[in-house]
Structure formats: C-alpha cells, structure tokens
mmCIF file of C-alpha atoms in Angstrom:
data_model
loop_
_atom_site.group_PDB
_atom_site.id
_atom_site.type_symbol
_atom_site.label_atom_id
_atom_site.label_comp_id
_atom_site.label_asym_id
_atom_site.label_seq_id
_atom_site.Cartn_x
_atom_site.Cartn_y
_atom_site.Cartn_z
ATOM 1 C CA UNK A 1 -24.500 25.470 -41.389
ATOM 2 C CA UNK A 2 -23.555 25.974 -37.785
ATOM 3 C CA UNK A 3 -25.355 24.280 -35.006
ATOM 4 C CA UNK A 4 -26.706 27.582 -33.845
ATOM 5 C CA UNK A 5 -28.420 28.587 -37.180
ATOM 6 C CA UNK A 6 -31.555 26.337 -36.956
ATOM 7 C CA UNK A 7 -31.810 27.513 -33.293
ATOM 8 C CA UNK A 8 -31.716 31.098 -34.276
ATOM 9 C CA UNK A 9 -34.364 30.629 -36.900
ATOM 10 C CA UNK A 10 -36.768 29.003 -34.527
ATOM 11 C CA UNK A 11 -36.213 31.750 -32.014
ATOM 12 C CA UNK A 12 -36.525 34.456 -34.452
ATOM 13 C CA UNK A 13 -39.733 33.088 -35.826
ATOM 14 C CA UNK A 14 -41.044 33.070 -32.231
ATOM 15 C CA UNK A 15 -40.267 36.604 -31.812
ATOM 16 C CA UNK A 16 -37.096 36.578 -29.832
ATOM 17 C CA UNK A 17 -35.502 39.849 -30.594
ATOM 18 C CA UNK A 18 -31.980 38.760 -29.564
ATOM 19 C CA UNK A 19 -32.341 35.299 -31.186
ATOM 20 C CA UNK A 20 -28.396 34.818 -31.917
ATOM 21 C CA UNK A 21 -27.526 35.770 -28.279
ATOM 22 C CA UNK A 22 -30.274 33.349 -26.830
ATOM 23 C CA UNK A 23 -29.007 30.439 -29.267
ATOM 24 C CA UNK A 24 -25.589 30.940 -27.948
ATOM 25 C CA UNK A 25 -26.722 30.642 -24.515
ATOM 26 C CA UNK A 26 -29.025 27.826 -24.927
ATOM 27 C CA UNK A 27 -26.313 25.858 -26.654
ATOM 28 C CA UNK A 28 -23.989 26.575 -23.847
ATOM 29 C CA UNK A 29 -26.280 25.248 -21.146
ATOM 30 C CA UNK A 30 -27.708 22.116 -23.096
ATOM 31 C CA UNK A 31 -25.586 19.211 -22.469
ATOM 32 C CA UNK A 32 -26.944 16.905 -25.183
ATOM 33 C CA UNK A 33 -29.068 17.476 -28.458
ATOM 34 C CA UNK A 34 -32.122 16.183 -26.712
ATOM 35 C CA UNK A 35 -31.764 18.719 -23.872
ATOM 36 C CA UNK A 36 -31.240 21.464 -26.583
ATOM 37 C CA UNK A 37 -34.505 20.482 -28.403
ATOM 38 C CA UNK A 38 -36.315 20.846 -24.906
ATOM 39 C CA UNK A 39 -34.792 23.970 -24.081
ATOM 40 C CA UNK A 40 -35.512 25.602 -27.358
ATOM 41 C CA UNK A 41 -39.083 24.208 -27.295
ATOM 42 C CA UNK A 42 -39.874 25.533 -24.047
ATOM 43 C CA UNK A 43 -38.399 29.119 -25.156
ATOM 44 C CA UNK A 44 -40.468 29.398 -28.238
ATOM 45 C CA UNK A 45 -43.452 28.721 -26.135
ATOM 46 C CA UNK A 46 -42.753 31.872 -24.061
ATOM 47 C CA UNK A 47 -40.878 30.427 -21.090
ATOM 48 C CA UNK A 48 -38.391 33.244 -19.797
ATOM 49 C CA UNK A 49 -34.763 32.475 -21.086
ATOM 50 C CA UNK A 50 -33.341 33.067 -17.502
ATOM 51 C CA UNK A 51 -35.784 30.445 -16.223
ATOM 52 C CA UNK A 52 -34.242 27.914 -18.735
ATOM 53 C CA UNK A 53 -30.696 29.044 -18.100
ATOM 54 C CA UNK A 54 -31.089 29.113 -14.319
ATOM 55 C CA UNK A 55 -29.613 32.500 -13.928
ATOM 56 C CA UNK A 56 -30.020 36.023 -14.967
ATOM 57 C CA UNK A 57 -27.336 38.736 -15.570
ATOM 58 C CA UNK A 58 -27.490 41.731 -13.251
ATOM 59 C CA UNK A 59 -24.886 44.270 -12.369
ATOM 60 C CA UNK A 60 -22.255 42.085 -13.742
ATOM 61 C CA UNK A 61 -23.400 39.119 -11.554
ATOM 62 C CA UNK A 62 -25.086 35.854 -12.313
ATOM 63 C CA UNK A 63 -27.988 35.760 -10.109
ATOM 64 C CA UNK A 64 -29.793 32.307 -9.816
ATOM 65 C CA UNK A 65 -33.305 32.334 -10.765
ATOM 66 C CA UNK A 66 -35.959 29.619 -11.262
ATOM 67 C CA UNK A 67 -39.475 28.730 -12.554
ATOM 68 C CA UNK A 68 -42.116 30.892 -10.842
ATOM 69 C CA UNK A 69 -39.609 33.439 -9.821
ATOM 70 C CA UNK A 70 -39.500 37.242 -10.885
ATOM 71 C CA UNK A 71 -36.437 37.923 -13.192
ATOM 72 C CA UNK A 72 -34.511 40.871 -12.351
ATOM 73 C CA UNK A 73 -34.554 43.511 -15.062
ATOM 74 C CA UNK A 74 -31.770 45.688 -16.256
ATOM 75 C CA UNK A 75 -33.669 48.816 -15.202
ATOM 76 C CA UNK A 76 -33.527 47.711 -11.454
ATOM 77 C CA UNK A 77 -29.738 48.275 -11.637
ATOM 78 C CA UNK A 78 -30.617 51.947 -11.036
ATOM 79 C CA UNK A 79 -31.708 50.966 -7.501
ATOM 80 C CA UNK A 80 -28.116 49.470 -7.048
ATOM 81 C CA UNK A 81 -26.464 52.569 -8.416
ATOM 82 C CA UNK A 82 -28.237 54.778 -6.064
ATOM 83 C CA UNK A 83 -27.849 52.490 -2.956
ATOM 84 C CA UNK A 84 -24.220 51.704 -3.153
ATOM 85 C CA UNK A 85 -22.691 54.981 -2.689
ATOM 86 C CA UNK A 86 -25.080 55.761 0.352
ATOM 87 C CA UNK A 87 -23.586 52.793 2.376
ATOM 88 C CA UNK A 88 -20.230 51.730 3.930
ATOM 89 C CA UNK A 89 -18.947 48.630 5.309
ATOM 90 C CA UNK A 90 -21.103 47.596 8.470
ATOM 91 C CA UNK A 91 -24.073 49.546 7.425
ATOM 92 C CA UNK A 92 -27.433 47.677 6.991
ATOM 93 C CA UNK A 93 -29.269 47.313 3.690
ATOM 94 C CA UNK A 94 -32.647 45.746 3.569
ATOM 95 C CA UNK A 95 -34.312 44.827 0.237
ATOM 96 C CA UNK A 96 -37.932 44.131 0.510
ATOM 97 C CA UNK A 97 -40.058 42.279 -2.104
ATOM 98 C CA UNK A 98 -36.575 40.951 -2.921
ATOM 99 C CA UNK A 99 -37.702 38.211 -5.408
ATOM 100 C CA UNK A 100 -34.308 36.422 -6.277
ATOM 101 C CA UNK A 101 -32.405 38.764 -4.078
ATOM 102 C CA UNK A 102 -30.583 40.514 -6.970
ATOM 103 C CA UNK A 103 -30.481 43.971 -5.546
ATOM 104 C CA UNK A 104 -29.277 42.872 -2.064
ATOM 105 C CA UNK A 105 -26.574 40.629 -3.791
ATOM 106 C CA UNK A 106 -25.428 43.420 -6.109
ATOM 107 C CA UNK A 107 -25.076 46.069 -3.290
ATOM 108 C CA UNK A 108 -23.177 43.336 -1.160
ATOM 109 C CA UNK A 109 -20.662 42.753 -4.029
ATOM 110 C CA UNK A 110 -20.157 46.525 -4.798
ATOM 111 C CA UNK A 111 -19.806 47.495 -0.951
ATOM 112 C CA UNK A 112 -17.972 44.603 0.715
ATOM 113 C CA UNK A 113 -18.743 44.420 4.303
ATOM 114 C CA UNK A 114 -22.360 45.788 4.345
ATOM 115 C CA UNK A 115 -24.868 43.862 6.351
ATOM 116 C CA UNK A 116 -27.655 42.786 4.014
ATOM 117 C CA UNK A 117 -31.069 41.412 4.549
ATOM 118 C CA UNK A 118 -33.799 40.588 2.115
ATOM 119 C CA UNK A 119 -37.419 39.607 2.491
ATOM 120 C CA UNK A 120 -40.223 38.369 0.226
ATOM 121 C CA UNK A 121 -43.750 36.873 0.870
ATOM 122 C CA UNK A 122 -43.426 34.153 -1.884
ATOM 123 C CA UNK A 123 -41.652 30.911 -0.576
ATOM 124 C CA UNK A 124 -40.173 30.166 -4.026
ATOM 125 C CA UNK A 125 -38.623 33.717 -4.116
ATOM 126 C CA UNK A 126 -37.279 33.121 -0.747
ATOM 127 C CA UNK A 127 -35.609 29.777 -1.670
ATOM 128 C CA UNK A 128 -33.925 31.238 -4.576
ATOM 129 C CA UNK A 129 -32.844 34.487 -2.771
ATOM 130 C CA UNK A 130 -31.280 32.116 -0.110
ATOM 131 C CA UNK A 131 -29.217 30.682 -2.853
ATOM 132 C CA UNK A 132 -27.949 34.048 -3.825
ATOM 133 C CA UNK A 133 -27.560 35.591 -0.366
ATOM 134 C CA UNK A 134 -27.091 32.694 2.137
ATOM 135 C CA UNK A 135 -30.150 31.462 4.405
ATOM 136 C CA UNK A 136 -29.505 33.866 7.248
ATOM 137 C CA UNK A 137 -29.960 37.070 5.109
ATOM 138 C CA UNK A 138 -33.260 36.299 3.755
ATOM 139 C CA UNK A 139 -36.578 36.377 5.658
ATOM 140 C CA UNK A 140 -39.960 35.348 4.463
ATOM 141 C CA UNK A 141 -43.120 37.361 5.230
ATOM 142 C CA UNK A 142 -45.183 40.316 4.553
ATOM 143 C CA UNK A 143 -42.934 43.437 4.172
ATOM 144 C CA UNK A 144 -41.712 44.596 7.462
ATOM 145 C CA UNK A 145 -43.293 41.898 9.229
ATOM 146 C CA UNK A 146 -40.635 39.559 7.846
ATOM 147 C CA UNK A 147 -37.749 41.576 9.281
ATOM 148 C CA UNK A 148 -35.840 40.906 12.608
ATOM 149 C CA UNK A 149 -36.964 43.536 15.243
ATOM 150 C CA UNK A 150 -33.155 44.091 15.865
ATOM 151 C CA UNK A 151 -33.096 45.978 12.529
ATOM 152 C CA UNK A 152 -35.460 48.670 13.574
ATOM 153 C CA UNK A 153 -33.957 52.097 13.529
ATOM 154 C CA UNK A 154 -30.511 50.716 11.957
ATOM 155 C CA UNK A 155 -31.243 50.565 8.306
ATOM 156 C CA UNK A 156 -29.053 52.886 6.172
ATOM 157 C CA UNK A 157 -30.598 52.114 2.813
ATOM 158 C CA UNK A 158 -34.048 50.391 2.325
ATOM 159 C CA UNK A 159 -34.670 49.059 -1.329
ATOM 160 C CA UNK A 160 -37.924 47.734 -2.814
ATOM 161 C CA UNK A 161 -38.770 46.729 -6.346
ATOM 162 C CA UNK A 162 -42.164 46.144 -5.359
ATOM 163 C CA UNK A 163 -44.862 45.392 -7.968
ATOM 164 C CA UNK A 164 -46.216 48.496 -9.711
ATOM 165 C CA UNK A 165 -48.169 47.229 -12.665
ATOM 166 C CA UNK A 166 -51.885 48.304 -12.359
ATOM 167 C CA UNK A 167 -54.160 45.345 -11.956
ATOM 168 C CA UNK A 168 -56.077 46.035 -15.179
ATOM 169 C CA UNK A 169 -52.742 46.202 -17.220
ATOM 170 C CA UNK A 170 -51.330 42.822 -16.100
ATOM 171 C CA UNK A 171 -53.202 41.135 -19.252
ATOM 172 C CA UNK A 172 -51.296 43.521 -21.505
ATOM 173 C CA UNK A 173 -47.773 42.336 -20.310
ATOM 174 C CA UNK A 174 -45.609 40.177 -22.538
ATOM 175 C CA UNK A 175 -46.547 36.404 -21.973
ATOM 176 C CA UNK A 176 -43.210 35.613 -20.493
ATOM 177 C CA UNK A 177 -44.037 37.725 -17.533
ATOM 178 C CA UNK A 178 -47.683 37.397 -17.032
ATOM 179 C CA UNK A 179 -47.567 33.523 -17.602
ATOM 180 C CA UNK A 180 -44.485 32.636 -15.893
ATOM 181 C CA UNK A 181 -43.846 35.172 -13.175
ATOM 182 C CA UNK A 182 -46.006 35.114 -9.934
ATOM 183 C CA UNK A 183 -48.898 37.661 -10.039
ATOM 184 C CA UNK A 184 -47.747 38.742 -6.624
ATOM 185 C CA UNK A 185 -44.529 40.128 -8.144
ATOM 186 C CA UNK A 186 -46.441 42.093 -10.743
ATOM 187 C CA UNK A 187 -49.853 43.404 -9.301
ATOM 188 C CA UNK A 188 -49.530 46.681 -7.769
ATOM 189 C CA UNK A 189 -53.271 47.276 -7.225
ATOM 190 C CA UNK A 190 -55.685 49.573 -9.036
ATOM 191 C CA UNK A 191 -53.141 52.342 -9.838
ATOM 192 C CA UNK A 192 -50.041 50.187 -9.286
ATOM 193 C CA UNK A 193 -48.999 52.018 -6.143
ATOM 194 C CA UNK A 194 -50.686 50.087 -3.166
ATOM 195 C CA UNK A 195 -47.416 48.428 -2.186
ATOM 196 C CA UNK A 196 -45.354 51.621 -2.529
ATOM 197 C CA UNK A 197 -47.864 53.390 0.025
ATOM 198 C CA UNK A 198 -47.625 50.450 2.446
ATOM 199 C CA UNK A 199 -43.720 50.502 2.177
ATOM 200 C CA UNK A 200 -43.398 54.365 2.565
ATOM 201 C CA UNK A 201 -45.698 54.366 5.503
ATOM 202 C CA UNK A 202 -43.930 51.586 7.262
ATOM 203 C CA UNK A 203 -40.372 52.515 6.491
ATOM 204 C CA UNK A 204 -39.523 55.375 8.887
ATOM 205 C CA UNK A 205 -39.237 53.471 12.135
ATOM 206 C CA UNK A 206 -36.816 51.108 10.472
ATOM 207 C CA UNK A 207 -34.573 53.654 9.036
ATOM 208 C CA UNK A 208 -31.431 55.038 10.682
ATOM 209 C CA UNK A 209 -31.098 58.973 11.018
ATOM 210 C CA UNK A 210 -30.490 60.221 7.490
ATOM 211 C CA UNK A 211 -31.473 56.668 6.013
ATOM 212 C CA UNK A 212 -32.943 56.364 2.712
ATOM 213 C CA UNK A 213 -35.794 54.466 1.062
ATOM 214 C CA UNK A 214 -35.405 53.706 -2.607
ATOM 215 C CA UNK A 215 -38.366 52.428 -4.528
ATOM 216 C CA UNK A 216 -38.277 51.644 -8.176
ATOM 217 C CA UNK A 217 -41.513 52.957 -9.929
ATOM 218 C CA UNK A 218 -42.430 54.121 -13.470
ATOM 219 C CA UNK A 219 -42.138 57.702 -14.943
ATOM 220 C CA UNK A 220 -45.943 57.906 -14.868
ATOM 221 C CA UNK A 221 -46.278 56.857 -11.239
ATOM 222 C CA UNK A 222 -43.196 58.441 -9.815
ATOM 223 C CA UNK A 223 -45.341 61.520 -8.538
ATOM 224 C CA UNK A 224 -47.679 59.166 -6.518
ATOM 225 C CA UNK A 225 -44.964 57.199 -5.059
ATOM 226 C CA UNK A 226 -43.105 60.241 -3.959
ATOM 227 C CA UNK A 227 -46.112 61.687 -2.501
ATOM 228 C CA UNK A 228 -46.570 58.391 -0.384
ATOM 229 C CA UNK A 229 -43.000 59.161 0.946
ATOM 230 C CA UNK A 230 -43.809 62.773 1.642
ATOM 231 C CA UNK A 231 -47.001 61.568 3.694
ATOM 232 C CA UNK A 232 -44.780 59.459 5.773
ATOM 233 C CA UNK A 233 -42.536 62.281 6.781
ATOM 234 C CA UNK A 234 -39.672 61.514 4.296
ATOM 235 C CA UNK A 235 -38.045 64.047 2.240
ATOM 236 C CA UNK A 236 -38.954 62.709 -1.347
ATOM 237 C CA UNK A 237 -37.440 63.127 -4.725
ATOM 238 C CA UNK A 238 -37.239 61.183 -8.126
ATOM 239 C CA UNK A 239 -34.292 59.969 -10.206
ATOM 240 C CA UNK A 240 -34.718 59.193 -13.807
ATOM 241 C CA UNK A 241 -32.131 57.206 -16.186
ATOM 242 C CA UNK A 242 -33.303 57.299 -19.651
ATOM 243 C CA UNK A 243 -30.604 54.831 -20.792
ATOM 244 C CA UNK A 244 -32.199 52.335 -18.562
ATOM 245 C CA UNK A 245 -35.548 53.388 -18.852
ATOM 246 C CA UNK A 246 -35.584 53.359 -15.140
ATOM 247 C CA UNK A 247 -37.194 55.742 -12.470
ATOM 248 C CA UNK A 248 -36.584 55.559 -8.758
ATOM 249 C CA UNK A 249 -38.356 57.466 -6.036
ATOM 250 C CA UNK A 250 -35.967 58.402 -2.980
ATOM 251 C CA UNK A 251 -36.999 59.248 0.303
ATOM 252 C CA UNK A 252 -34.754 60.459 3.117
ATOM 253 C CA UNK A 253 -35.356 60.312 6.809
ATOM 254 C CA UNK A 254 -34.457 63.655 8.391
ATOM 255 C CA UNK A 255 -31.735 63.777 10.921
#
C-alpha cells in the first residue's frame, strides 16, 4: 500500500471528487506525518484545499491564497482571456474586487509591461494580493474609492469578479465556500447584481477612450449585468464559454 492510499480513502469518503490529485498535493505539502494528518483532517472537515496548500492554480500560475480569502475559480480565466488581447505594454489594467489578485497577476504575466492595479475592501485579501502583485499595485477601499486619482480616464481594461451570489442562495453553496470564504466575496445582494450595477455606473470616468469593462457574471444574470452597463452609457455584450462554464459581460466606452 502506498502512502497516498489511506489519504485517498479518507478524502473520497469525505466527498472529495478529485481525491487522488488532492492526496498527492497534500503529501507534497506536508513535511512530516503529523503535518499530513493535520492537513487531511482539516480538508475532510471542508476547509478549501487551496487554503491548506497556500496557493491556487490559475492561468498556469501559482497564486498565493490564505484563510479567509476568496479562492480564484477556473471559470474566471475567461476574464483574463478577454482582457489580455485588449491591452499592450504601457496600458493600465485595473482589477476591482480583486481577492487574491489572480486576474491582475495573470494579465501581467500574459502581457509584460502593462501597468496593473488591483483593489479590494477586505484587508486579508489586500495582504494576499500584495504578495502576488507587489504592495504598490494593490489598494484597499470600496471599489473606485480605493484607486489613485491619477488613473482616472486612463484605464484600458477594468475587470471585476465582484460577488454575484444572491443573498438567499449563499446557504446553498458548498461548505468550503460559505464557511471559509468571506461573505463580502460572495453576497451580491437580492438578485446578485448589486455590485455589478455600482461598478458599471462608476466605470466610465475611469476608462480611457475605447476602454473596456469586463465583469464576471452568470448566464442567468448576464442580461441584468449588461443592462447596467448600457444604463451607464457603455456598449454592452455578453461572452459565454461553455467549457469553463463562464460568462462575462463586456462594456465598451465609445470613442
């Protein structure tokens, strides 16, 4: 019997779908049998794997994460795929509600030379994002209030993976999300689109001519997110990727 087999059995019994992969990662992370026992015990009680490892895979990068910080999802890679072709070296990219800073880090890796900024209200998220991006690139505060005024009118791409889970649906989320990630990173208000409306309304003065706002949303909520962009004077559209199960609303500032 290999060292992984008992770990796999415990993880599978706890409902971990990718038990073999998780066991390998936990074995690689643990320095001693006691550390492994602690990590496995925390995982089977529902703590996110990424919090135990200290990192999450995203767009081919290892993004630092930590307890109480939103874990980047693979579906959010669609935001990066849409953002990267729209910027060149020297352009400004801003990621609101940045969490760990995964989107900003991935865009910076894809387009060397872009000027990236990220912002979040949560101090824990800001601390982790600064590990991923550098302290000068991450700002703490409520949406646009966090940004340096010098960025106004200069942003080529503004991204946001703002919370979009309707308040009443948070209790239906998997325990590893609802119990271990901050509610502020999940709760999007009554219909899940409250933050999207605020971001769309505030975006135009910050965008450069032809600048683009990219907001992750859901297939069900996409029309409401796009409507908020239209109301703000942006040309709105929606991009869907079934392979990633991802939906992004796209708003462009007219030139």
